[in-house]
PDB file of C-alpha atoms in Angstrom:
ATOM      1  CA  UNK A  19       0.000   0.000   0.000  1.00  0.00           C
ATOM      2  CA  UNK A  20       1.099   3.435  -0.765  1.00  0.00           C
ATOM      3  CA  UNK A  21       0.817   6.070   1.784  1.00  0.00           C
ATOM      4  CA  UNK A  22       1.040   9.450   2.802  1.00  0.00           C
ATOM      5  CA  UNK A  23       1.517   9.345   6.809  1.00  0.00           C
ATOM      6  CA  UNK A  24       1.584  13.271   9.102  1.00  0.00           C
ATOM      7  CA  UNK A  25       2.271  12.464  12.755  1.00  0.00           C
ATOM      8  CA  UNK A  26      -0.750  14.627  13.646  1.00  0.00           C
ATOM      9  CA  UNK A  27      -3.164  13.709  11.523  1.00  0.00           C
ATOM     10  CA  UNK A  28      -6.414  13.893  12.423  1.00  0.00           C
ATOM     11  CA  UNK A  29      -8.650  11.712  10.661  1.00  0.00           C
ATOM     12  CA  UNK A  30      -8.914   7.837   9.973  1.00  0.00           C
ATOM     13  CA  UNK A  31     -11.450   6.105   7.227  1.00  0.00           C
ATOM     14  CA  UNK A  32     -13.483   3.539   9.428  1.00  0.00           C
ATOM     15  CA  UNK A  33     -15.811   0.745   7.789  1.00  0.00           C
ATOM     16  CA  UNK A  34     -18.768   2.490   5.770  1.00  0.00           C
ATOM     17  CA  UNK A  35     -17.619   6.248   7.747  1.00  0.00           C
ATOM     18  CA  UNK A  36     -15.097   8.711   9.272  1.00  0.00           C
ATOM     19  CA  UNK A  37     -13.361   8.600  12.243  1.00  0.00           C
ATOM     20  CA  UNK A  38     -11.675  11.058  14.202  1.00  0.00           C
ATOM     21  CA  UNK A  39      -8.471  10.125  15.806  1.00  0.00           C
ATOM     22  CA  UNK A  40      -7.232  11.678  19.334  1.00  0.00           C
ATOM     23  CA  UNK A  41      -4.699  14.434  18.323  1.00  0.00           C
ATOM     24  CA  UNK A  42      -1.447  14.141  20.735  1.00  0.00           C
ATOM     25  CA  UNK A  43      -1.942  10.572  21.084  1.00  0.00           C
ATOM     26  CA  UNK A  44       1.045   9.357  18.318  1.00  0.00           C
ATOM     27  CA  UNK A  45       4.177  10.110  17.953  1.00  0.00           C
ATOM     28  CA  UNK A  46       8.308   9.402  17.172  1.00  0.00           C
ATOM     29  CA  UNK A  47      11.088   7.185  18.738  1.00  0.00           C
ATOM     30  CA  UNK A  48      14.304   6.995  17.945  1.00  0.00           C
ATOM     31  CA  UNK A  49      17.523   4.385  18.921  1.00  0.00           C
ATOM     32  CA  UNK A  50      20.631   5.456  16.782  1.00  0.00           C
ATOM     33  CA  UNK A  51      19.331   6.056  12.869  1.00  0.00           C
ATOM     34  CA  UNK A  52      16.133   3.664  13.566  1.00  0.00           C
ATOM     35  CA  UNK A  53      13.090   6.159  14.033  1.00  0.00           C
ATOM     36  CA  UNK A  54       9.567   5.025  14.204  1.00  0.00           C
ATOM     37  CA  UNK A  55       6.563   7.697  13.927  1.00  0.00           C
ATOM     38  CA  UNK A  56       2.885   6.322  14.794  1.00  0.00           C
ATOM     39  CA  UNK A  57      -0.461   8.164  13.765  1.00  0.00           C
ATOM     40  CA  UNK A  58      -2.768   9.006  16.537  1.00  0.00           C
ATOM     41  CA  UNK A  59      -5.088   6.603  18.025  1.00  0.00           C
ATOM     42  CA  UNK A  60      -8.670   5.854  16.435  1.00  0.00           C
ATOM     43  CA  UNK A  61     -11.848   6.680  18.214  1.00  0.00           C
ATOM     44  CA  UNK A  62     -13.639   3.723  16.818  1.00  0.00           C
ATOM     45  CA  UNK A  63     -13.419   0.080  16.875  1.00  0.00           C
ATOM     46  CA  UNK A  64     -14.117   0.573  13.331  1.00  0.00           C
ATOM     47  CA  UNK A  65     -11.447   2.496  12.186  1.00  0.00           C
ATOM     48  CA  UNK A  66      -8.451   1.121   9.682  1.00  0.00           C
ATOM     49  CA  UNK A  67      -6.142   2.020  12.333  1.00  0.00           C
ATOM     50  CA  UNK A  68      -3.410   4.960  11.787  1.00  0.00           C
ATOM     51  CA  UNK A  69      -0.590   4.577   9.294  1.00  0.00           C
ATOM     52  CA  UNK A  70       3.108   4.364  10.331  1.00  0.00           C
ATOM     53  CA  UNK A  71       6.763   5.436   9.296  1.00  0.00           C
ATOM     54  CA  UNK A  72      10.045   2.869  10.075  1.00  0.00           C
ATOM     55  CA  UNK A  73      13.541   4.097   8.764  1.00  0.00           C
ATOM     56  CA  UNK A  74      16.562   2.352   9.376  1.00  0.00           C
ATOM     57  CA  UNK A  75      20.188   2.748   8.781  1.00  0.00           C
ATOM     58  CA  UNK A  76      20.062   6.330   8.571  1.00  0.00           C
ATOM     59  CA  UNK A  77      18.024   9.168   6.815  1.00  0.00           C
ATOM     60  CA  UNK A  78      18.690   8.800   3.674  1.00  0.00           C
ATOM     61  CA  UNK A  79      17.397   4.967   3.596  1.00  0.00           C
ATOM     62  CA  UNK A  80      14.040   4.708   2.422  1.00  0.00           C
ATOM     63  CA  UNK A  81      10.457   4.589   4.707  1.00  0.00           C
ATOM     64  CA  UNK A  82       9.727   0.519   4.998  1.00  0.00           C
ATOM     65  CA  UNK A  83       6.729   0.773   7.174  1.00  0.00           C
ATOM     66  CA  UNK A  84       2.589   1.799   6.361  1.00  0.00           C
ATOM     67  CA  UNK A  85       0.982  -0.092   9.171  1.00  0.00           C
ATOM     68  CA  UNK A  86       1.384  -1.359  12.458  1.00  0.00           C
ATOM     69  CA  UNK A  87      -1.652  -1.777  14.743  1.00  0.00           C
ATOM     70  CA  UNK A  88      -3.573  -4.423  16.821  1.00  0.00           C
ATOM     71  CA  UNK A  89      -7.131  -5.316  16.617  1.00  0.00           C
ATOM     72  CA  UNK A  90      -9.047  -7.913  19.190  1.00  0.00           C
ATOM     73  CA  UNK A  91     -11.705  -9.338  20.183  1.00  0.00           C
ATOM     74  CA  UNK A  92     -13.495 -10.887  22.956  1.00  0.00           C
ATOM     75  CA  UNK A  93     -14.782 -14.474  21.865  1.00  0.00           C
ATOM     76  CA  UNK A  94     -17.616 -15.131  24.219  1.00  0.00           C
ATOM     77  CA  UNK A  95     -19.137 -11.783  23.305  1.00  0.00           C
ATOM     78  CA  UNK A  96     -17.855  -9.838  20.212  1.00  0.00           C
ATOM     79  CA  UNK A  97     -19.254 -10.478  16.774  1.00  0.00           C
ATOM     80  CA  UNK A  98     -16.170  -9.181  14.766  1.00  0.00           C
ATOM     81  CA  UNK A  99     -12.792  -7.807  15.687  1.00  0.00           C
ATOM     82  CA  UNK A 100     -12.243  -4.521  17.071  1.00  0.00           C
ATOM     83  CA  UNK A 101      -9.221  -1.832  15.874  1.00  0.00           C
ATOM     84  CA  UNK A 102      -7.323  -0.656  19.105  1.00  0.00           C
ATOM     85  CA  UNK A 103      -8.857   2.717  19.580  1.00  0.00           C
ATOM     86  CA  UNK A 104      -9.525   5.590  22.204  1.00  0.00           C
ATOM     87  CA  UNK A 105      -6.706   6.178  24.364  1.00  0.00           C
ATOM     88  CA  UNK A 106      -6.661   7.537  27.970  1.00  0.00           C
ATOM     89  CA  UNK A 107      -2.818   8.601  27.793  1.00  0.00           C
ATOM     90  CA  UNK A 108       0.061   8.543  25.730  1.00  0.00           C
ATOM     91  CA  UNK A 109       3.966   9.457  26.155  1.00  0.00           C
ATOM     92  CA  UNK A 110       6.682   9.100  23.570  1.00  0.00           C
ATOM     93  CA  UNK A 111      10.147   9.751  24.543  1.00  0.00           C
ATOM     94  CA  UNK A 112      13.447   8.579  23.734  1.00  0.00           C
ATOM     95  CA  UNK A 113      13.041   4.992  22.051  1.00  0.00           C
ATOM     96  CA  UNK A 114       9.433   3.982  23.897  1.00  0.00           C
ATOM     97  CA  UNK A 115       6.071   4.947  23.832  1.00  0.00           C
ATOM     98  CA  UNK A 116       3.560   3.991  26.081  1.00  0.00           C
ATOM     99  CA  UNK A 117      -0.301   4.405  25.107  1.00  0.00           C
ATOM    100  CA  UNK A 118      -3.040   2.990  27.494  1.00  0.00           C
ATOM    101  CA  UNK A 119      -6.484   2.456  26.652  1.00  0.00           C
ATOM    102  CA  UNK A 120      -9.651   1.474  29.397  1.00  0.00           C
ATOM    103  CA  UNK A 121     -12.648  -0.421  28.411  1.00  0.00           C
ATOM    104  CA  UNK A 122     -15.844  -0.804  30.243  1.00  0.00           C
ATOM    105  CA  UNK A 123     -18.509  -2.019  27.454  1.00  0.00           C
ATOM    106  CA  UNK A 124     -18.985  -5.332  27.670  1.00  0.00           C
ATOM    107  CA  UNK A 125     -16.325  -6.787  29.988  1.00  0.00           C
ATOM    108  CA  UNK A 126     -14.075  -4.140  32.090  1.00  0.00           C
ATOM    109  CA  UNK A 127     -10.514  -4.419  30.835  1.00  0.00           C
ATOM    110  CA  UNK A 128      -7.051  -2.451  30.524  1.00  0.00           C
ATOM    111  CA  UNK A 129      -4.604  -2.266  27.656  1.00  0.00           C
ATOM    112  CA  UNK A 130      -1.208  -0.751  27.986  1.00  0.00           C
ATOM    113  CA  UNK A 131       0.831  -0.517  24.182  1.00  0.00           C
ATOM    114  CA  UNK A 132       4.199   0.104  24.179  1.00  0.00           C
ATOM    115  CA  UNK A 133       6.659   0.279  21.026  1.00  0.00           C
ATOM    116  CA  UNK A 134      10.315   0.527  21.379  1.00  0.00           C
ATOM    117  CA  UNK A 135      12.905   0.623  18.713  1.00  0.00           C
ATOM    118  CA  UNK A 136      16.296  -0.586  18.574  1.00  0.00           C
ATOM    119  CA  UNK A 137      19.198   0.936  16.706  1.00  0.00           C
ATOM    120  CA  UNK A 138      21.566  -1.838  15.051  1.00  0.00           C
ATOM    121  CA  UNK A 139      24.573  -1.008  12.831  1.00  0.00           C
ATOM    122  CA  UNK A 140      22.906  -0.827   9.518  1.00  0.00           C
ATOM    123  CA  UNK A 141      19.378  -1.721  10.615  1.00  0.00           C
ATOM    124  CA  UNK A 142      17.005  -1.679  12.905  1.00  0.00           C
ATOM    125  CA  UNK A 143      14.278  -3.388  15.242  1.00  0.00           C
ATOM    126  CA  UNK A 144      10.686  -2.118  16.171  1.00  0.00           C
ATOM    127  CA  UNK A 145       9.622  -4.337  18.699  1.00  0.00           C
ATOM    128  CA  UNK A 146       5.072  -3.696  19.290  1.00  0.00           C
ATOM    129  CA  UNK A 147       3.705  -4.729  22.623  1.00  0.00           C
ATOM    130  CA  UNK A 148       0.337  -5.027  24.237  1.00  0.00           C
ATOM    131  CA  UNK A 149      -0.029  -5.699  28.011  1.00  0.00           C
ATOM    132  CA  UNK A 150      -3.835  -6.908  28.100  1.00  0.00           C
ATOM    133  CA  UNK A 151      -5.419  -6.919  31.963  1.00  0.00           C
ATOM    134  CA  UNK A 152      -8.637  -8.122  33.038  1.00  0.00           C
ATOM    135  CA  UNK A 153     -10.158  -5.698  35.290  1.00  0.00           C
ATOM    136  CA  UNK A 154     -13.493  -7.079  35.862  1.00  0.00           C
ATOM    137  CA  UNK A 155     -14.906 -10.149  38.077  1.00  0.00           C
ATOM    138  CA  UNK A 156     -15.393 -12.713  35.467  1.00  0.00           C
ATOM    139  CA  UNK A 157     -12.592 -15.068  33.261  1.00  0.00           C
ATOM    140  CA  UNK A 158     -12.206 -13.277  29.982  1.00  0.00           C
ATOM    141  CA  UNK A 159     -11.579 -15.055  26.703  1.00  0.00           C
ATOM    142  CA  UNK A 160      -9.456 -13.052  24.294  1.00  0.00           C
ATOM    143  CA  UNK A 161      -8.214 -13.660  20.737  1.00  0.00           C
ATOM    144  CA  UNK A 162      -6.023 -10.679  19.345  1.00  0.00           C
ATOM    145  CA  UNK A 163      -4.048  -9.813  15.891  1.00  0.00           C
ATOM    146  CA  UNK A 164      -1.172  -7.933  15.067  1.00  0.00           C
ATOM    147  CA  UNK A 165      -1.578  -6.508  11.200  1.00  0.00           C
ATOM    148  CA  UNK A 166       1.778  -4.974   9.837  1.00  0.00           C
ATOM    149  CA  UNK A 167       1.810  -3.428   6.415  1.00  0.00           C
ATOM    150  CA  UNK A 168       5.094  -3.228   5.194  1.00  0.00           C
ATOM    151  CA  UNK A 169       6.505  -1.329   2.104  1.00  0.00           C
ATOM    152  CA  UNK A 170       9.853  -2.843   2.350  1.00  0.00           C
ATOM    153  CA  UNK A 171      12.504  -0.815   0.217  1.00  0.00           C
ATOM    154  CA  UNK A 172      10.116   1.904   0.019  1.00  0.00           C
ATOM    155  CA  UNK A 173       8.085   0.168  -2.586  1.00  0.00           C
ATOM    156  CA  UNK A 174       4.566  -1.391  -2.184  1.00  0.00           C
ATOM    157  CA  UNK A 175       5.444  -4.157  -4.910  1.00  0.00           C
ATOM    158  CA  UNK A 176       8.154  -6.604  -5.168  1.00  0.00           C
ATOM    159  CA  UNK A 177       8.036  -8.237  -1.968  1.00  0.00           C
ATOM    160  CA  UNK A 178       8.570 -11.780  -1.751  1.00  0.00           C
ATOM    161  CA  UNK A 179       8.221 -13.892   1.105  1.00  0.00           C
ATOM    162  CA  UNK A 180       8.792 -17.465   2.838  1.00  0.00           C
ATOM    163  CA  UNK A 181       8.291 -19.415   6.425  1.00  0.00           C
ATOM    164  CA  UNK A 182      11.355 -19.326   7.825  1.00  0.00           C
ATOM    165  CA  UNK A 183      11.439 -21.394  11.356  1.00  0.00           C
ATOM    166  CA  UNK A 184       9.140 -19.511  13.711  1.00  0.00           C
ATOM    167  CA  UNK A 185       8.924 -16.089  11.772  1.00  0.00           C
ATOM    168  CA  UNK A 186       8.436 -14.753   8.283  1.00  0.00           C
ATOM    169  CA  UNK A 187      11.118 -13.560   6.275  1.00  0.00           C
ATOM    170  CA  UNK A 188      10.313 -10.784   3.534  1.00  0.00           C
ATOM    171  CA  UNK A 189      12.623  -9.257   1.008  1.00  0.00           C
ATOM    172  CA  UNK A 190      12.121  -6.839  -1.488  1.00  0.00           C
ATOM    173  CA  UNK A 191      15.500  -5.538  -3.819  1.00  0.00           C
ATOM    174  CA  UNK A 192      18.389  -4.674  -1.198  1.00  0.00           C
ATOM    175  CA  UNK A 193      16.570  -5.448   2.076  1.00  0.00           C
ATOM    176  CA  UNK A 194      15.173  -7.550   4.385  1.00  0.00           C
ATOM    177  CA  UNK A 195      12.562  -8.188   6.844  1.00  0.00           C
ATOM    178  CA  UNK A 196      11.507 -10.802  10.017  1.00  0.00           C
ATOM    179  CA  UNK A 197       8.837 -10.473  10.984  1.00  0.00           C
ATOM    180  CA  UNK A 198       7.971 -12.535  14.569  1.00  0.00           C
ATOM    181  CA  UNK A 199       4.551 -12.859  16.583  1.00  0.00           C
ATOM    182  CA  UNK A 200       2.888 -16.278  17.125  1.00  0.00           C
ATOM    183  CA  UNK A 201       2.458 -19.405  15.735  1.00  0.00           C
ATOM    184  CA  UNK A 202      -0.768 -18.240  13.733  1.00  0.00           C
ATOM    185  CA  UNK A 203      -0.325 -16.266  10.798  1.00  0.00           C
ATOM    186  CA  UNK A 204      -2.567 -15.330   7.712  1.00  0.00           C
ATOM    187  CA  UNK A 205      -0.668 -13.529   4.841  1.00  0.00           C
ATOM    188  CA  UNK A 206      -1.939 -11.722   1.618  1.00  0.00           C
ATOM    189  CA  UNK A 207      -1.841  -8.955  -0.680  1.00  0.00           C
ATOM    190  CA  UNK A 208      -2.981  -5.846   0.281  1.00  0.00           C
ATOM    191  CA  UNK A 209      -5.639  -5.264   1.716  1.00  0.00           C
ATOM    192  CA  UNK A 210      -6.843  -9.018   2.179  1.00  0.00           C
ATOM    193  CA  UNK A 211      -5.737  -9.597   5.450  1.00  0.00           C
ATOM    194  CA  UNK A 212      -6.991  -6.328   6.447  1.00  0.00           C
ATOM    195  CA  UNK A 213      -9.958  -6.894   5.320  1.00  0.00           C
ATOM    196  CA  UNK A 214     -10.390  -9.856   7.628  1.00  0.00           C
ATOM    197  CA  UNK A 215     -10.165  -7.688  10.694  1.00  0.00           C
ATOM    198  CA  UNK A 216     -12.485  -4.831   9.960  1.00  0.00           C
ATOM    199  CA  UNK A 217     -15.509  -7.038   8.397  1.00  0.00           C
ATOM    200  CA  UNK A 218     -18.396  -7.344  10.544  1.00  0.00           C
ATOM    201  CA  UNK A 219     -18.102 -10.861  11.063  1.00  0.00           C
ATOM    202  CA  UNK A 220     -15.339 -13.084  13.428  1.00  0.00           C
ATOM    203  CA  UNK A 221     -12.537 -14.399  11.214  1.00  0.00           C
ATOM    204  CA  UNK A 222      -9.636 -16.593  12.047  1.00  0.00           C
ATOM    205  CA  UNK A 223      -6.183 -16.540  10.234  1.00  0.00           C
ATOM    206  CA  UNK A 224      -5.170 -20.092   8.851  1.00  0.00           C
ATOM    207  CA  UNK A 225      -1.571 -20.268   8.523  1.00  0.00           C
ATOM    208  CA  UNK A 226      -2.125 -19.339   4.692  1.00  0.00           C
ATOM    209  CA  UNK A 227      -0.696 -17.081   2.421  1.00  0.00           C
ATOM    210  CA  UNK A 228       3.504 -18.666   1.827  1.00  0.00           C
ATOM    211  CA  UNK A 229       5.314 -18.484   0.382  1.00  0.00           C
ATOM    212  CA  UNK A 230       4.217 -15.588  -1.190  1.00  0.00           C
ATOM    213  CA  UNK A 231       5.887 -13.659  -4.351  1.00  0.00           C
ATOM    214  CA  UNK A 232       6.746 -10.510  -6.051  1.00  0.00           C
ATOM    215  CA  UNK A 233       3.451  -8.528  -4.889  1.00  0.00           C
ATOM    216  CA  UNK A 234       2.461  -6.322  -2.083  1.00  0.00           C
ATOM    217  CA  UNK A 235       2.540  -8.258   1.106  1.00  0.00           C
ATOM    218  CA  UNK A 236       0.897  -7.527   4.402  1.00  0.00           C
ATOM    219  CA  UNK A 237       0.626  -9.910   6.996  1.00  0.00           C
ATOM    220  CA  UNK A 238      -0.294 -10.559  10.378  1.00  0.00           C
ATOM    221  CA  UNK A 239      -0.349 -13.092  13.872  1.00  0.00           C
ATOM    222  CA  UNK A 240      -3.242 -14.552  15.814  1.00  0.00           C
ATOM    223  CA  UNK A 241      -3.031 -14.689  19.480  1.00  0.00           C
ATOM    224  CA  UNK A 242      -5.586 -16.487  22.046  1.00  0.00           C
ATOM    225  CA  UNK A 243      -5.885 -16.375  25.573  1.00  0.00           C
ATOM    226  CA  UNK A 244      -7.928 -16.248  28.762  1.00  0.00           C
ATOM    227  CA  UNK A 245      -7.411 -14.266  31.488  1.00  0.00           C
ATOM    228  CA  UNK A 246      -8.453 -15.104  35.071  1.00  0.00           C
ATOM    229  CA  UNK A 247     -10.543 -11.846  36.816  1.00  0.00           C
ATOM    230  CA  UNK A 248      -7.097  -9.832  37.991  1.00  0.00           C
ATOM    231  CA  UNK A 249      -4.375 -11.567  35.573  1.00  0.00           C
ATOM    232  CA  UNK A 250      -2.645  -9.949  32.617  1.00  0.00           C
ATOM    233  CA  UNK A 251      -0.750 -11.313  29.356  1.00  0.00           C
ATOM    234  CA  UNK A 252       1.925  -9.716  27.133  1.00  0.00           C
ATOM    235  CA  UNK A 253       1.884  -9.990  23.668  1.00  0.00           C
ATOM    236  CA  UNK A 254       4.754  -9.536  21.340  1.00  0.00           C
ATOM    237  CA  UNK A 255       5.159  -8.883  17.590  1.00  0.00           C
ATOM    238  CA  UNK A 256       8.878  -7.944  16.596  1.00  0.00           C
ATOM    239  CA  UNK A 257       9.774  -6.456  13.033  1.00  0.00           C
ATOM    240  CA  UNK A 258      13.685  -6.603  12.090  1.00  0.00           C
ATOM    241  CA  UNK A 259      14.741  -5.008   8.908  1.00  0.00           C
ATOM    242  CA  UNK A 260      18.491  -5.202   7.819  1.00  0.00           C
ATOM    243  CA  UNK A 261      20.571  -4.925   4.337  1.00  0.00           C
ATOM    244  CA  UNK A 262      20.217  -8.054   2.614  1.00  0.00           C
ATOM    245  CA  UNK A 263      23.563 -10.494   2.378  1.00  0.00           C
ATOM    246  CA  UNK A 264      24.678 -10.603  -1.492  1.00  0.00           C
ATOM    247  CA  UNK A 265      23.896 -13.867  -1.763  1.00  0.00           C
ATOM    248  CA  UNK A 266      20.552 -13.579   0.000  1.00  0.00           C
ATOM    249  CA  UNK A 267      19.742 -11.155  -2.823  1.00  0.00           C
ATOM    250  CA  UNK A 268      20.771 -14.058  -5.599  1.00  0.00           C
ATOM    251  CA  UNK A 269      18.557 -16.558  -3.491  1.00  0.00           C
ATOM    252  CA  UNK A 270      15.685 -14.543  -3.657  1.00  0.00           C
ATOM    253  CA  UNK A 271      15.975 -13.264  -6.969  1.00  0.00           C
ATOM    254  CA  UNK A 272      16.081 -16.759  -8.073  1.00  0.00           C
ATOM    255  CA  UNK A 273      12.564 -17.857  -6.059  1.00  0.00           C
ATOM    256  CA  UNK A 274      10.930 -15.053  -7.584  1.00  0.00           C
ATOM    257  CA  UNK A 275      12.038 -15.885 -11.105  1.00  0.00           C
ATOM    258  CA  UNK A 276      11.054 -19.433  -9.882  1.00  0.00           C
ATOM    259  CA  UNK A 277       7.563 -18.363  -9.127  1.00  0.00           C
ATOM    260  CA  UNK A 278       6.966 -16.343 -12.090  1.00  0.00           C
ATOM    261  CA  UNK A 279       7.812 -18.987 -14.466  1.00  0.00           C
ATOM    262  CA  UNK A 280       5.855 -21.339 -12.185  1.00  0.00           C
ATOM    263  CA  UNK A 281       2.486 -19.160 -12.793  1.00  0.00           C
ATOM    264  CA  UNK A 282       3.242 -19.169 -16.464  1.00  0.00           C
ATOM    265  CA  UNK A 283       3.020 -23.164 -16.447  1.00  0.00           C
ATOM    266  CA  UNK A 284      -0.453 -22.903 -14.695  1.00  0.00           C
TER     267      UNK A 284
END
């Protein structure tokens, strides 16, 4: 997906109308030449979610990131997914922010989000948390999704991807990408797996979508739980983005030529 991304902007499409987002509530981090800028928060579990920025390595190296955001829902209850939305507070300083949100409609429940970037020598790291309590009387059954929309390279076509052990590994020209969450993912072209989380019906990601060539990928990981009245869980999704090895490019360059011939066959 192309993109065009101010850290104060103010408004968000949701499903079928506009949403306002809470001005003050994105903002930057740095470590070294990694910097990550967030959009401001949506007001409505309908929202798309706000866009993103990730640069690595230095200025002049080009924007990889358009999306990074978390929907969830709650199983017993909720009839679709819900976009992370209406924050009480928000600080960003140095290489970590810290957003929380409060929910009292159905089930009482906290969420703090933190991000937190690390510098490496040509690269960098942006590591997205959620800390998920359950502040009300009864055992809560949760199911959440991290979406990230990467334009690796600064292009929104090109990527190509694969399973790599426990994470995905995307590449697109002179860089690279792993991407790390759980161990259920759903991956597609723009916006397909998107789409999954802001219809108005529950969807669950299949472990679909790789290896996956020469296109614009997005992608995302599934994470359920249940929380006892009073406990809380962490969740983790990690993005890494470094130069690609020479002969990492050749490797790649040669599955993509693979694929393309392979369609042709078809």
């Amino acid at each position: 997906m192309s993109k065009l991304l101010a850290p104060v902007a103010l408004l968000v499409i949701g499903a079928g109308s506009v949403c306002l987002a809470q001005p003050g509530t994105g903002g930057t981090i740095s470590s070294g030449n990694t910097t990550f800028t967030q959009g401001n928060a949506p007001t409505s579990s309908l929202a798309l979610g706000p866009l993103a920025n990730l640069s690595v390595g230095g200025d002049a190296n080009p924007d990889h990131l358009v999306q990074s955001w978390w929907w969830a829902r709650i199983d017993t209850l909720d009839t679709s997914e819900n976009c992370l939305n209406s924050a009480t507070s928000a600080v960003w300083a140095g290489d970590t922010s810290t957003v929380t949100y409060a929910f009292a409609i159905p089930l009482t429940s906290e969420v703090v989000q933190h991000s937190r970037v690390e510098g490496l020598a040509t690269g960098g790291r942006l590591i997205e948390e959620i800390t998920q309590i359950n502040t009300s009387s009864v055992t809560q059954r949760w199911t959440a999704f991290h979406y990230l929309d990467l334009n690796l390279a600064g292009t929104a076509a090109g990527d190509v991807a694969v399973l790599d052990g426990d994470r995905i590994r995307i590449s697109d020209g002179p860089w690279v990408a792993e991407y790390e969450g759980s161990d259920t993912y759903q991956v597609g072209s723009f916006a397909s797996v998107r789409n999954l989380l802001t219809n108005a019906v529950v969807d669950t990601f299949d472990n679909s979508g790789l290896p996956y060539a020469a296109a614009n990928w997005t992608g995302g990981y599934q994470y359920t739980f249940t929380l006892a009245p009073g406990e809380s869980i962490t969740l983790t999704a990690r993005i890494t983005i470094v130069p690609a090895a020479p002969s990492l490019i050749t490797a790649l360059l040669g599955l993509s030529v693979y694929a393309r011939r392979a369609r042709r066959k078809d």
